[in-house]
Amino acid sequence: MTTTEIEEHIVSLIRSHVADGQLIPLHRIDHQIPGGFWKRGEVITSMWQRGLIDIVKVSGSPLIGIPWPGWEHDPKSGPRRLLVA
């Protein structure tokens, strides 16, 4: 699969589990993402850096989701940051 096809598959997987703006534990869909461990990591990191997905780490476990419509950010400003206390 090409990188674009993997990205489309990831978006489809996320949307099949949760609505936009909601998060799902990455481990619930990770085994369904094609490619090896490093390829999956590269694709997910690239999607996050470009603002296509949101990732939040809670207690060491990454949660992944599609941003709410209208809440997308400008990739030129870098990845969106979230401070959790």
Short mmCIF file of N, CA and C in Angstrom, two decimals, residues 1 5 7-8 21 24 41 44 50 52 59 64-65 67 73 78:
data_model
loop_
_atom_site.label_atom_id
_atom_site.label_comp_id
_atom_site.label_asym_id
_atom_site.label_seq_id
_atom_site.Cartn_x
_atom_site.Cartn_y
_atom_site.Cartn_z
N MET A 1 0.84 -1.19 0.00
CA MET A 1 0.00 0.00 0.00
C MET A 1 0.88 1.25 0.00
N GLU A 5 -2.68 5.65 0.64
CA GLU A 5 -3.69 4.61 0.91
C GLU A 5 -3.72 4.25 2.39
N GLU A 7 -2.91 6.29 4.86
CA GLU A 7 -3.55 7.44 5.53
C GLU A 7 -5.06 7.36 5.39
N GLU A 8 -5.55 7.08 4.18
CA GLU A 8 -6.99 6.98 3.96
C GLU A 8 -7.58 5.84 4.80
N GLY A 21 -13.88 14.54 16.21
CA GLY A 21 -13.77 15.26 17.47
C GLY A 21 -13.68 14.33 18.68
N ILE A 24 -10.13 7.64 20.10
CA ILE A 24 -10.15 6.20 20.32
C ILE A 24 -8.74 5.76 20.69
N GLY A 41 4.16 4.09 12.43
CA GLY A 41 4.55 5.23 13.25
C GLY A 41 4.87 6.47 12.42
N ILE A 44 1.47 7.88 10.95
CA ILE A 44 0.67 8.53 11.99
C ILE A 44 1.30 9.84 12.42
N ARG A 50 0.73 17.29 10.09
CA ARG A 50 -0.02 18.04 9.07
C ARG A 50 -1.43 18.40 9.51
N LEU A 52 -3.97 16.39 10.21
CA LEU A 52 -5.04 15.52 9.72
C LEU A 52 -5.68 14.73 10.85
N SER A 59 -1.89 8.78 30.39
CA SER A 59 -1.27 7.70 31.16
C SER A 59 -0.42 6.80 30.27
N ILE A 64 -6.30 8.62 19.53
CA ILE A 64 -6.22 9.19 18.20
C ILE A 64 -7.61 9.54 17.70
N GLY A 65 -7.73 10.61 16.92
CA GLY A 65 -9.03 10.99 16.38
C GLY A 65 -8.90 12.01 15.26
N PRO A 67 -9.91 15.71 13.90
CA PRO A 67 -10.36 16.98 14.51
C PRO A 67 -11.81 17.30 14.16
N HIS A 73 -6.19 23.02 12.36
CA HIS A 73 -5.22 24.08 12.55
C HIS A 73 -4.31 24.18 11.33
N GLY A 78 2.84 24.23 13.03
CA GLY A 78 3.30 23.02 13.73
C GLY A 78 2.11 22.28 14.32
#
